mmCIF file of C-alpha atoms in Angstrom:
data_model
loop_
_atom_site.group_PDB
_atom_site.id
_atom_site.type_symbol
_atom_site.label_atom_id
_atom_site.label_comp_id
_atom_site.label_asym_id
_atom_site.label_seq_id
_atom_site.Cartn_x
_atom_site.Cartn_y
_atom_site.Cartn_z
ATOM 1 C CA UNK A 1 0.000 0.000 0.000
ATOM 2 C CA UNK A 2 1.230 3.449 -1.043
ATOM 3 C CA UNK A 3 0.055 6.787 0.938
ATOM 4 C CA UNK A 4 -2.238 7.764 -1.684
ATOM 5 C CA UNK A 5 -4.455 4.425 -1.161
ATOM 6 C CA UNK A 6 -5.412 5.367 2.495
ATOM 7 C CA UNK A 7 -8.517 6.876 3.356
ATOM 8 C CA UNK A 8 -6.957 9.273 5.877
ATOM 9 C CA UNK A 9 -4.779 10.920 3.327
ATOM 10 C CA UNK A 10 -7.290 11.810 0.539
ATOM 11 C CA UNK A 11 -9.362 12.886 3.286
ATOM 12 C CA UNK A 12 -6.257 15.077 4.076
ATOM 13 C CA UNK A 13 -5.838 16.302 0.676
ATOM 14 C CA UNK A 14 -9.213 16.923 0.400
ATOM 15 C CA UNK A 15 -9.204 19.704 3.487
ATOM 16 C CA UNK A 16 -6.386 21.378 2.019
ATOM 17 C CA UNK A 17 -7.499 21.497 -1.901
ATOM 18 C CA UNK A 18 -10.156 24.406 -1.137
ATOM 19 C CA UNK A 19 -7.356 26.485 0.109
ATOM 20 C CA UNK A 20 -5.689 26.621 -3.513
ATOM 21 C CA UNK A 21 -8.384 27.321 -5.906
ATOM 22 C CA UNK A 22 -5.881 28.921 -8.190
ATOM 23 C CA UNK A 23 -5.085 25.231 -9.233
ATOM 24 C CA UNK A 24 -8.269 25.855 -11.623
ATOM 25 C CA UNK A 25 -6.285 28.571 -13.643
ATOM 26 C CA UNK A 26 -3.359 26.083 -14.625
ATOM 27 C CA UNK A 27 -6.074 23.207 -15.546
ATOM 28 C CA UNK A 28 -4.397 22.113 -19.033
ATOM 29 C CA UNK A 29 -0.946 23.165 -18.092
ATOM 30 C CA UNK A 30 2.158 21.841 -16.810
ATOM 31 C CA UNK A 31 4.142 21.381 -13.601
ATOM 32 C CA UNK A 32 7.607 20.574 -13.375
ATOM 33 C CA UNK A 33 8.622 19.191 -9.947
ATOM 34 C CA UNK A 34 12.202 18.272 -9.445
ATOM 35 C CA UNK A 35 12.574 16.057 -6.236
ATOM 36 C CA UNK A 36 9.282 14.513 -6.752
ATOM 37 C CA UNK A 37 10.018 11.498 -5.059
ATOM 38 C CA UNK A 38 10.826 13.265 -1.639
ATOM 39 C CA UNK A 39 8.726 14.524 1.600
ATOM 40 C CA UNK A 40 7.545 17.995 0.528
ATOM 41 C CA UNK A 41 7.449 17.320 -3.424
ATOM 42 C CA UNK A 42 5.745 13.765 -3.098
ATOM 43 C CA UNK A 43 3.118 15.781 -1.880
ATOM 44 C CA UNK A 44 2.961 18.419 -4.286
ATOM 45 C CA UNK A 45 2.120 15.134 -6.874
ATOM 46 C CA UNK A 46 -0.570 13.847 -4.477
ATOM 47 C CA UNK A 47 -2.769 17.088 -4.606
ATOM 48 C CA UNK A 48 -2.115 17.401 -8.376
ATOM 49 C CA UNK A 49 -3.357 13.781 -8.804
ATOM 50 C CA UNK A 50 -6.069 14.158 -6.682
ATOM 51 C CA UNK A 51 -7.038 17.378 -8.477
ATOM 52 C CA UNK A 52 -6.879 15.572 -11.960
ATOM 53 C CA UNK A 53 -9.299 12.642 -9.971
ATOM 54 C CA UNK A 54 -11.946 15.026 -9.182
ATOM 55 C CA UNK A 55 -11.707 17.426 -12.372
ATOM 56 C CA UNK A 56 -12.219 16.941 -16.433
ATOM 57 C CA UNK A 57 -9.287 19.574 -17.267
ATOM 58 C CA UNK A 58 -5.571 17.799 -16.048
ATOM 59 C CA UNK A 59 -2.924 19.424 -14.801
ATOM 60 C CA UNK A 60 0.045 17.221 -16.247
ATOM 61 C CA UNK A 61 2.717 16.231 -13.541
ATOM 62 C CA UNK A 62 6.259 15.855 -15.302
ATOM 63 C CA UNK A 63 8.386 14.062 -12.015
ATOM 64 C CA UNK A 64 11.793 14.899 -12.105
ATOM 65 C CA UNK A 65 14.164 12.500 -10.283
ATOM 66 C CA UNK A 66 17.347 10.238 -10.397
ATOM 67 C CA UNK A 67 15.977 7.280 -10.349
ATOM 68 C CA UNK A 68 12.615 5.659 -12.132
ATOM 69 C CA UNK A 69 12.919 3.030 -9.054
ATOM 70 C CA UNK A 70 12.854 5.701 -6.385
ATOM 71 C CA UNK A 71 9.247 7.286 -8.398
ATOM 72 C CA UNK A 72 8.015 3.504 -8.732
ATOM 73 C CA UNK A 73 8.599 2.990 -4.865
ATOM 74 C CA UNK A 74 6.826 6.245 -4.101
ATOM 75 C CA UNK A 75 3.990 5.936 -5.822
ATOM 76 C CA UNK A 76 3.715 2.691 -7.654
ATOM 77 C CA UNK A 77 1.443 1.814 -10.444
ATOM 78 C CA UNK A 78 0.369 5.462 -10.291
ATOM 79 C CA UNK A 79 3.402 6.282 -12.133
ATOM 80 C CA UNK A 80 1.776 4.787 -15.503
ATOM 81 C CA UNK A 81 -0.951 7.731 -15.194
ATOM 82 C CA UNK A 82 -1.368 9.465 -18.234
ATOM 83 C CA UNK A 83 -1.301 12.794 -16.768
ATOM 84 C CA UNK A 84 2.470 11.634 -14.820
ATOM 85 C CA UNK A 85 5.260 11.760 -16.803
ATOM 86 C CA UNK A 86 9.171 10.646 -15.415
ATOM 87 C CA UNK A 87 11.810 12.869 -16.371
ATOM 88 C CA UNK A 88 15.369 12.002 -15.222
ATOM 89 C CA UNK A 89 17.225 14.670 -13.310
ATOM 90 C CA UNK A 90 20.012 15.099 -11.025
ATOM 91 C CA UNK A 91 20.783 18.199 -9.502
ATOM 92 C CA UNK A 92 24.409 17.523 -8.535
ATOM 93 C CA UNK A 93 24.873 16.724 -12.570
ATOM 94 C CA UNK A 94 25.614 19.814 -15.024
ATOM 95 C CA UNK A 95 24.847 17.511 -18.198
ATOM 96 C CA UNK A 96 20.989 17.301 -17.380
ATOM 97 C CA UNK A 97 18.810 17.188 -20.168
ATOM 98 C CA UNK A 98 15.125 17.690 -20.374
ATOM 99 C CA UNK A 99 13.306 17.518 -23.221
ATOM 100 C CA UNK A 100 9.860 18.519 -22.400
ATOM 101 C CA UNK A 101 7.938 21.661 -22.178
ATOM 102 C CA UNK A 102 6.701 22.747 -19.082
ATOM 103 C CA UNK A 103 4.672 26.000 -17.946
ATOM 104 C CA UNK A 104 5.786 25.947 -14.155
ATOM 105 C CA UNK A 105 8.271 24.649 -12.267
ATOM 106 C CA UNK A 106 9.005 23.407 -8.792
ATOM 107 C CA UNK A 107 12.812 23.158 -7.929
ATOM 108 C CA UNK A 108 12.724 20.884 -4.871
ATOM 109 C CA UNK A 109 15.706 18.392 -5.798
ATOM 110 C CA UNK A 110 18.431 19.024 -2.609
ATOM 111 C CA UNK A 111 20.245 17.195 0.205
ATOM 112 C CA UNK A 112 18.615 17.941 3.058
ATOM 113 C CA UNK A 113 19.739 14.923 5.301
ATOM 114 C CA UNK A 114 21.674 16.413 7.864
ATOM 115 C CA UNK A 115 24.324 13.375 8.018
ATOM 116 C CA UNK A 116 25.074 13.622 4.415
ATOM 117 C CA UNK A 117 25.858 17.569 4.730
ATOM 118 C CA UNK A 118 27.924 16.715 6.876
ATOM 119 C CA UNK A 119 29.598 13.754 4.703
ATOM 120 C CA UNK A 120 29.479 15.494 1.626
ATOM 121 C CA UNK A 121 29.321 19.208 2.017
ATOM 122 C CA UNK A 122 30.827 20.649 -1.498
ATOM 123 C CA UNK A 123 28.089 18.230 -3.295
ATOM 124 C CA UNK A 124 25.607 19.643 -0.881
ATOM 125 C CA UNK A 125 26.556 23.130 -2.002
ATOM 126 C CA UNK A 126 27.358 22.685 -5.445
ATOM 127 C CA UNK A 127 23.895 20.832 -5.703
ATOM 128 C CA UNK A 128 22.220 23.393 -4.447
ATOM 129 C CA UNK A 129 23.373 26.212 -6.960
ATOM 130 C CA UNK A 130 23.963 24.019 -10.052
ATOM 131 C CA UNK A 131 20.665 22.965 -9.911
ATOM 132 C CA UNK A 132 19.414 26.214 -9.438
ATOM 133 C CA UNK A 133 21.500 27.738 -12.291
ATOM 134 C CA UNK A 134 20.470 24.829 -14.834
ATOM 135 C CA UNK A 135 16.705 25.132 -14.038
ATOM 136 C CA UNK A 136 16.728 28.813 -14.488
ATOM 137 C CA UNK A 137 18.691 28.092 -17.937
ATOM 138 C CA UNK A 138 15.765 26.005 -19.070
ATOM 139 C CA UNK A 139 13.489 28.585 -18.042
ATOM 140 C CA UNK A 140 14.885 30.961 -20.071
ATOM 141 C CA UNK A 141 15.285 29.074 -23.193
ATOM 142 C CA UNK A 142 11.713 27.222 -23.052
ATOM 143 C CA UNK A 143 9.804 30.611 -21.551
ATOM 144 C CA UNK A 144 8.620 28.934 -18.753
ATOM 145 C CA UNK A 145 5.576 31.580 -16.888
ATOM 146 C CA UNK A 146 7.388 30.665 -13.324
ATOM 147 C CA UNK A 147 10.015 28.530 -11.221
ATOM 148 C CA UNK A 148 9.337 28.181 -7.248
ATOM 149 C CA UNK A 149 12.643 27.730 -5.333
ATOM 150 C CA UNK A 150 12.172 25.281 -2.530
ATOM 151 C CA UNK A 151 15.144 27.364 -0.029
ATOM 152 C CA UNK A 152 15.344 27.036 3.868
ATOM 153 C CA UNK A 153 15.056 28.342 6.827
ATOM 154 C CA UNK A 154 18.768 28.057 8.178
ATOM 155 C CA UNK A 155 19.302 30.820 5.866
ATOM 156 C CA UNK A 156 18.173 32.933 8.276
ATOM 157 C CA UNK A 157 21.643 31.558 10.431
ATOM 158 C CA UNK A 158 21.283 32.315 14.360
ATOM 159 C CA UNK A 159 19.924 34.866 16.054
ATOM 160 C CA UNK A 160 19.245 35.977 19.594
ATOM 161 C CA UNK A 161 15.655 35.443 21.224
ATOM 162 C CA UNK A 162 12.952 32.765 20.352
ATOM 163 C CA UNK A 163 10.282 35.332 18.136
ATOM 164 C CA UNK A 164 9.928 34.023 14.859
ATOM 165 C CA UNK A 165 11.992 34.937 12.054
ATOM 166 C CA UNK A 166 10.284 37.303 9.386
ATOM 167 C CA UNK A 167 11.491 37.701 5.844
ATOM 168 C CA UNK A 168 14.177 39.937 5.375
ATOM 169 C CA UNK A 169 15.645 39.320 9.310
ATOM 170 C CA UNK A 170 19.592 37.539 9.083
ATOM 171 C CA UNK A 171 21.605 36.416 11.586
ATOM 172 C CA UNK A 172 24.501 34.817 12.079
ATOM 173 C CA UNK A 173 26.053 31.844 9.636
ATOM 174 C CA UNK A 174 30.061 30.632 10.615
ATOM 175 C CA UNK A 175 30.944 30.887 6.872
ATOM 176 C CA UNK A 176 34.147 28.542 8.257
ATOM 177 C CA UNK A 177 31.904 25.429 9.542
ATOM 178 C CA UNK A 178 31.045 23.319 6.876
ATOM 179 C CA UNK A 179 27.910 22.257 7.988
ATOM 180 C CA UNK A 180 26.631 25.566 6.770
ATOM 181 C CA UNK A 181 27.316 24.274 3.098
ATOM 182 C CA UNK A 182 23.401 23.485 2.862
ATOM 183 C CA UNK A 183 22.827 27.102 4.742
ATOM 184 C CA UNK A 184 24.823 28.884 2.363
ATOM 185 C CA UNK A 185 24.214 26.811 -0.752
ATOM 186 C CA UNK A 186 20.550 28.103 -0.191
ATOM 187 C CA UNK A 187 21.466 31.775 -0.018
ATOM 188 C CA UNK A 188 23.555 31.686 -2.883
ATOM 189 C CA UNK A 189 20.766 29.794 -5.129
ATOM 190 C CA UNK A 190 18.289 32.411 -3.805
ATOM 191 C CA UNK A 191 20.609 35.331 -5.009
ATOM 192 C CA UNK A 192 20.675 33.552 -8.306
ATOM 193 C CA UNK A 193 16.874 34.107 -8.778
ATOM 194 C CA UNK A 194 16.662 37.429 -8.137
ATOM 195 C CA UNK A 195 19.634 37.863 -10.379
ATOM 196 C CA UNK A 196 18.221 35.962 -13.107
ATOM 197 C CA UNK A 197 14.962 37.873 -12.808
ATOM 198 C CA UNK A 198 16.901 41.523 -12.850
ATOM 199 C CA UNK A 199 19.266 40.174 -15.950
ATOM 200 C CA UNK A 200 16.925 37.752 -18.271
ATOM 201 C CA UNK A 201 13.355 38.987 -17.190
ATOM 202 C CA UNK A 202 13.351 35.108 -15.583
ATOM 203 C CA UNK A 203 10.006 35.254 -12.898
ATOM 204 C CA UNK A 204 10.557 33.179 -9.632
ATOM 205 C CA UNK A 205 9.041 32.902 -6.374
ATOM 206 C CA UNK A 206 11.168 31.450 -3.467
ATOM 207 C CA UNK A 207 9.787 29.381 -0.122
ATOM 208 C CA UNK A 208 11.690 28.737 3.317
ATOM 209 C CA UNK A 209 9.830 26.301 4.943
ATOM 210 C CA UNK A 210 10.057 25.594 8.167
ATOM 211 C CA UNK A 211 10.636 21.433 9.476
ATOM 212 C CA UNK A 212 8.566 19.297 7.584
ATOM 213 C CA UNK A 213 6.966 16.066 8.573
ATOM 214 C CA UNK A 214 3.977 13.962 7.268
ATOM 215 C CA UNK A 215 4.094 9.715 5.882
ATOM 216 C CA UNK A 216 5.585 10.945 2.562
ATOM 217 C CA UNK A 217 9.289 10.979 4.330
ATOM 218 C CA UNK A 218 11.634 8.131 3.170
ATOM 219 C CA UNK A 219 12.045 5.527 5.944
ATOM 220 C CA UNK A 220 15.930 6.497 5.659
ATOM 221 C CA UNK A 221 15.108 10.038 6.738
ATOM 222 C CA UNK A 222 17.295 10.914 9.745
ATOM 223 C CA UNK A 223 15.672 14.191 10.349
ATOM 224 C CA UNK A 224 14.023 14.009 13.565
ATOM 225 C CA UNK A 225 10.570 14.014 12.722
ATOM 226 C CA UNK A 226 10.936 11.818 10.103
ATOM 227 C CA UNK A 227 13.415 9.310 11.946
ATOM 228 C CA UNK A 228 10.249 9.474 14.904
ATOM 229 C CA UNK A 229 7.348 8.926 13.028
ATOM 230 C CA UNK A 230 8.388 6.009 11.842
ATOM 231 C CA UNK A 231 9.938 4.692 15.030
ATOM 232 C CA UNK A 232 6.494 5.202 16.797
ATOM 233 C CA UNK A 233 4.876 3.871 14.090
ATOM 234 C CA UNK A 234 6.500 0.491 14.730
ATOM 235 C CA UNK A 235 6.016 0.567 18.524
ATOM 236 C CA UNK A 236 9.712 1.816 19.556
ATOM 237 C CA UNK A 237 10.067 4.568 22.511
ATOM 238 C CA UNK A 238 11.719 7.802 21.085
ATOM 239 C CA UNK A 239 15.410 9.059 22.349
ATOM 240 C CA UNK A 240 15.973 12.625 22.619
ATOM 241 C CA UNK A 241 19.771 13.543 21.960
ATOM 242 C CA UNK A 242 19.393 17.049 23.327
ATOM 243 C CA UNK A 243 17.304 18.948 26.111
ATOM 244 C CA UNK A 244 14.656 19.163 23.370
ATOM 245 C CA UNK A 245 14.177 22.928 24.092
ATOM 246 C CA UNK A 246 14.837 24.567 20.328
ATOM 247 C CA UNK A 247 11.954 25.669 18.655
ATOM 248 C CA UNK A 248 10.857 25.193 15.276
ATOM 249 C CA UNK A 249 8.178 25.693 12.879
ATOM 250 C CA UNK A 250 6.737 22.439 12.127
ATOM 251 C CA UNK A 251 4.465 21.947 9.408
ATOM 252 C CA UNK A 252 2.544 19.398 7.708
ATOM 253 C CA UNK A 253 3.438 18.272 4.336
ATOM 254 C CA UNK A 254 0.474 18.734 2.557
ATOM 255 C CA UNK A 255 0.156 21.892 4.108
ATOM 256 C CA UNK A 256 3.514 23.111 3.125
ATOM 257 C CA UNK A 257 2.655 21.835 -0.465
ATOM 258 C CA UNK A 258 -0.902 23.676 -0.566
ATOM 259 C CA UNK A 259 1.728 26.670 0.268
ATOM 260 C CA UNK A 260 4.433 25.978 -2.560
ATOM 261 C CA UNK A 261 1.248 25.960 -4.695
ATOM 262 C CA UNK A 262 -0.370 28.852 -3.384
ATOM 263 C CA UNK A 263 3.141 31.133 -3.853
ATOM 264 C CA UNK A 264 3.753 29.569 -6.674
ATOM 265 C CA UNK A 265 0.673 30.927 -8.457
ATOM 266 C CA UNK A 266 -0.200 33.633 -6.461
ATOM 267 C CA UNK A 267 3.264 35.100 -5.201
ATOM 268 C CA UNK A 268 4.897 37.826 -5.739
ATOM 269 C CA UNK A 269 7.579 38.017 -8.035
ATOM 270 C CA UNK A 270 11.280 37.902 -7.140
ATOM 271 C CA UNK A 271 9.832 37.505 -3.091
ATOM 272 C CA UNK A 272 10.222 34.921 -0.433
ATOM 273 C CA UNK A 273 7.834 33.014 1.791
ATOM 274 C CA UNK A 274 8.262 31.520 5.126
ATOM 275 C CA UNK A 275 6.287 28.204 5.426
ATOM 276 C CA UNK A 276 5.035 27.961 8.951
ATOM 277 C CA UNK A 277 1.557 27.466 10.573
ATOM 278 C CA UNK A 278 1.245 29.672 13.758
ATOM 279 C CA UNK A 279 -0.364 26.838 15.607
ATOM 280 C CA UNK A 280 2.489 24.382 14.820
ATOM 281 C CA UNK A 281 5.654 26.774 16.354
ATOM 282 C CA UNK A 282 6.650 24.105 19.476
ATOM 283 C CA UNK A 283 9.727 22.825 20.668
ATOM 284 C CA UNK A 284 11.755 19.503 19.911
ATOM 285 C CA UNK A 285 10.701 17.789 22.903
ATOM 286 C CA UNK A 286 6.819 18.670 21.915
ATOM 287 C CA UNK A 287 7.350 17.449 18.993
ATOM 288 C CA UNK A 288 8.623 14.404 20.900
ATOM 289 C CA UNK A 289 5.222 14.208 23.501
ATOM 290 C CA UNK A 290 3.427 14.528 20.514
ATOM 291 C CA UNK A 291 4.676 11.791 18.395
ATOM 292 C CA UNK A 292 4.696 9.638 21.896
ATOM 293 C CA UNK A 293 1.258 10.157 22.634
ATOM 294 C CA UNK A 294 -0.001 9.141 19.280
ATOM 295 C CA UNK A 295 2.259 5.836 19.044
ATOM 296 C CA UNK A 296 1.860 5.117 22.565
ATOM 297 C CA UNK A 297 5.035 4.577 23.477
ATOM 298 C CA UNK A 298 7.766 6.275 25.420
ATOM 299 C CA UNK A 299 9.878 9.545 24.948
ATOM 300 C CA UNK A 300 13.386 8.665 26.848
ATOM 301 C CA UNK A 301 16.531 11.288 27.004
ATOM 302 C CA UNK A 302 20.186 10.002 25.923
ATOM 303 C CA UNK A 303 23.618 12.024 25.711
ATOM 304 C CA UNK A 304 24.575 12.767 22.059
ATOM 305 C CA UNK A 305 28.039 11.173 20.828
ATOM 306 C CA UNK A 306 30.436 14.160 19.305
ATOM 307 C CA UNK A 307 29.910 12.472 15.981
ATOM 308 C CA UNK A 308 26.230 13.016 16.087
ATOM 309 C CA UNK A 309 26.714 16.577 17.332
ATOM 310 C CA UNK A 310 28.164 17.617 14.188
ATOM 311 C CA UNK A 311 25.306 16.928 12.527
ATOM 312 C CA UNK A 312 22.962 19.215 14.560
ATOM 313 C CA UNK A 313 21.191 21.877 13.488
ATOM 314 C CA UNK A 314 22.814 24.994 14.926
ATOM 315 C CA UNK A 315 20.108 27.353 15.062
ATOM 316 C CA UNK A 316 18.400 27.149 18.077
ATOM 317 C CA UNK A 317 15.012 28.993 17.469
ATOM 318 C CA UNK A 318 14.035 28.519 14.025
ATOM 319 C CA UNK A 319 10.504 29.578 13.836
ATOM 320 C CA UNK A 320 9.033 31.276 11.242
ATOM 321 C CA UNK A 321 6.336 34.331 10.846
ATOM 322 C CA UNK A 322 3.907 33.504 7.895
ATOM 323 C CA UNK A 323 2.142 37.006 7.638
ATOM 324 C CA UNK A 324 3.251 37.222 4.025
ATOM 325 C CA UNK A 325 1.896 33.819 3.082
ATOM 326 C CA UNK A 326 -0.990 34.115 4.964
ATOM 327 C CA UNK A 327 -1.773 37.349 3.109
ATOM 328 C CA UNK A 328 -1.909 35.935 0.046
ATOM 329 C CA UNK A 329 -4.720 34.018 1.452
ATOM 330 C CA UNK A 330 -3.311 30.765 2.871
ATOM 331 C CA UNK A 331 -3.733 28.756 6.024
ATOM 332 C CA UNK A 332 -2.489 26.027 7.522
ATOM 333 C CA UNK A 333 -5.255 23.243 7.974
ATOM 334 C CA UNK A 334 -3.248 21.048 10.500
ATOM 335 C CA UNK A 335 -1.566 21.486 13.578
ATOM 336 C CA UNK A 336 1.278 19.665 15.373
ATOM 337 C CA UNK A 337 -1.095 17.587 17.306
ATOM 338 C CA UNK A 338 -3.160 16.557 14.493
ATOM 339 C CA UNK A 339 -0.635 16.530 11.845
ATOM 340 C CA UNK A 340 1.746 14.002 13.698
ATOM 341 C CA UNK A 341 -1.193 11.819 14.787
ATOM 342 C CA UNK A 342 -2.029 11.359 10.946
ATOM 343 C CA UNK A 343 1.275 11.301 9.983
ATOM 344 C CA UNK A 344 1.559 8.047 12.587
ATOM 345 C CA UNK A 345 -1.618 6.702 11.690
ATOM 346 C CA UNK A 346 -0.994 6.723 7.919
ATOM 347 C CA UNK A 347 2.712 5.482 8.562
ATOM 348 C CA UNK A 348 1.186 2.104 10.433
ATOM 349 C CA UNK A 349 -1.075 1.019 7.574
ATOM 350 C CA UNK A 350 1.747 1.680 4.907
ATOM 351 C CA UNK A 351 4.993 0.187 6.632
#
């Protein structure tokens, strides 16, 4: 069974489909989606498909990836659709060739897995910006209407205090540590839009969302919510390497794809978005109590080795202010507590 074949899901993607009616204007277009086999953009595909399901006009999905396996695994025999179309793609490649036409695109292809930054950080920033500079290329020479860059929020580097970060407010990144490859791979890819826009007339939108979790994360995710969803899902007790008290802005993944849709079609040129929902802005070990409660099992405390330190996130408070995306007339239909009990739910009936 894949996520799309469980009731709780579609009834998921169903709440969050009214809050992007603009999906009707691109009925008989196209969508690009680079990383389509991973947490955020996997969803992304879902609403599109369920979309096509429920209307006569199709949006057609062209699924950018590395592998056909890795888009088989995801989402199975749905990947014979006639509205789903596999195009190979590897961000970390310069040689990529695509050879179809599409109207919009969704650049969502990165390393994100915080013990492979760590492992390979020049192919986590090179990745980043390559694959940015080749998708704006195509842009260009096909006319493409719009790309959405899929960016972070570590951009935003550390800062004192725990209020959320709003567009436009920095802090501090150690430029020497490379752990900040993915940080700064980000904020060079997101200078690259603008600058494409200012030189070549190329429109993009950019989002930073915040941490993402929901049953369309690999079961090799390490990123905490990801690596805990499924361990409650099988019945194991979580560990918590740290005091659990940073704060982040957690948000479920069809919500942050019902955002990426809404910016992308509604957004303002050349302008990020954070991706947060106000209700979801907790703390690690929340997140943790959360997770706990819904797999009824255990949240237990352990000492971090050095070698997992490295991989840590360094920001402390990285929660996000969504005034700009909520302006544009989105909202988050799921909080923390509801969010991770689906996510756990789905996650037994598919594992």
């Amino acid at each position: 069974m894949i996520v799309y074949d469980t009731k709780q899901w579609i009834s998921d993607i169903d709440t969050v489909l009214p809050v992007i009616p603009e999906l009707d204007e691109i009925a008989g277009k196209s969508i690009l989606i680079t990383g389509a086999a991973g947490l955020i953009c996997s969803s992304v595909v879902d609403i599109l498909f369920r979309y096509n399901d429920t209307h006569e006009k199709k949006i057609t999905i062209f699924a950018a990836g590395r592998w056909q396996k890795e888009m088989y695994d995801r989402f199975n025999n749905m990947v014979y659709r006639d509205d789903f179309i596999f195009v190979p793609y590897d961000a970390s490649k310069t040689n990529n060739h695509i050879d179809v036409h599409a109207d919009y695109i969704i650049h969502g292809a990165s390393n994100a897995s915080p013990d492979m930054i760590v492992k390979e950080p020049v192919e986590t920033m090179l990745s980043n910006f390559l694959g940015m500079k080749f998708l704006l290329d195509y842009a260009k020479d096909t006319s493409a209407k719009r790309i959405l860059y899929i960016s972070s929020s570590e951009v935003y580097g550390a800062k004192e205090g725990n209020k959320p970060y709003k567009e436009g407010e920095y802090g501090y990144i150690d430029l020497l540590n490379s752990r900040n490859s993915y940080s700064i791979g980000k904020c060079a890819a997101e200078t690259l839009c603008v600058s494409y826009a200012d030189e070549y007339g190329i429109e993009s939108v950019i989002v930073r969302p915040g941490h993402i979790y929901g049953p369309t994360a690999s079961p090799h995710d390490v990123r905490v919510g990801s690596a805990w969803a499924y361990a409650v899902a099988k019945g194991e007790d979580l560990i918590m390497k740290s005091d659990g008290s940073q704060i982040r802005s957690y948000v479920y993944s069809l919500d942050c794809a019902s955002a990426m849709l809404k910016v992308l079609l509604s957004g303002e040129n050349c302008q990020a978005y954070n991706i947060s929902n106000p209700n979801s802005i907790i703390t690690i070990k929340e997140l943790g109590e959360f997770l706990a409660k819904a797999g009824n099992v255990e949240l237990r405390m352990d000492l971090p080795t050095e070698e997992e330190r490295k991989s840590f996130n360094p920001m402390s408070n990285s929660s996000l202010e969504a005034k700009s995306l909520i302006e544009l007339g989105w909202r988050g239909c799921f909080n923390a507590a509801t969010g991770l009990k689906h996510t756990v739910e789905i996650l037994k009936k598919i594992i």
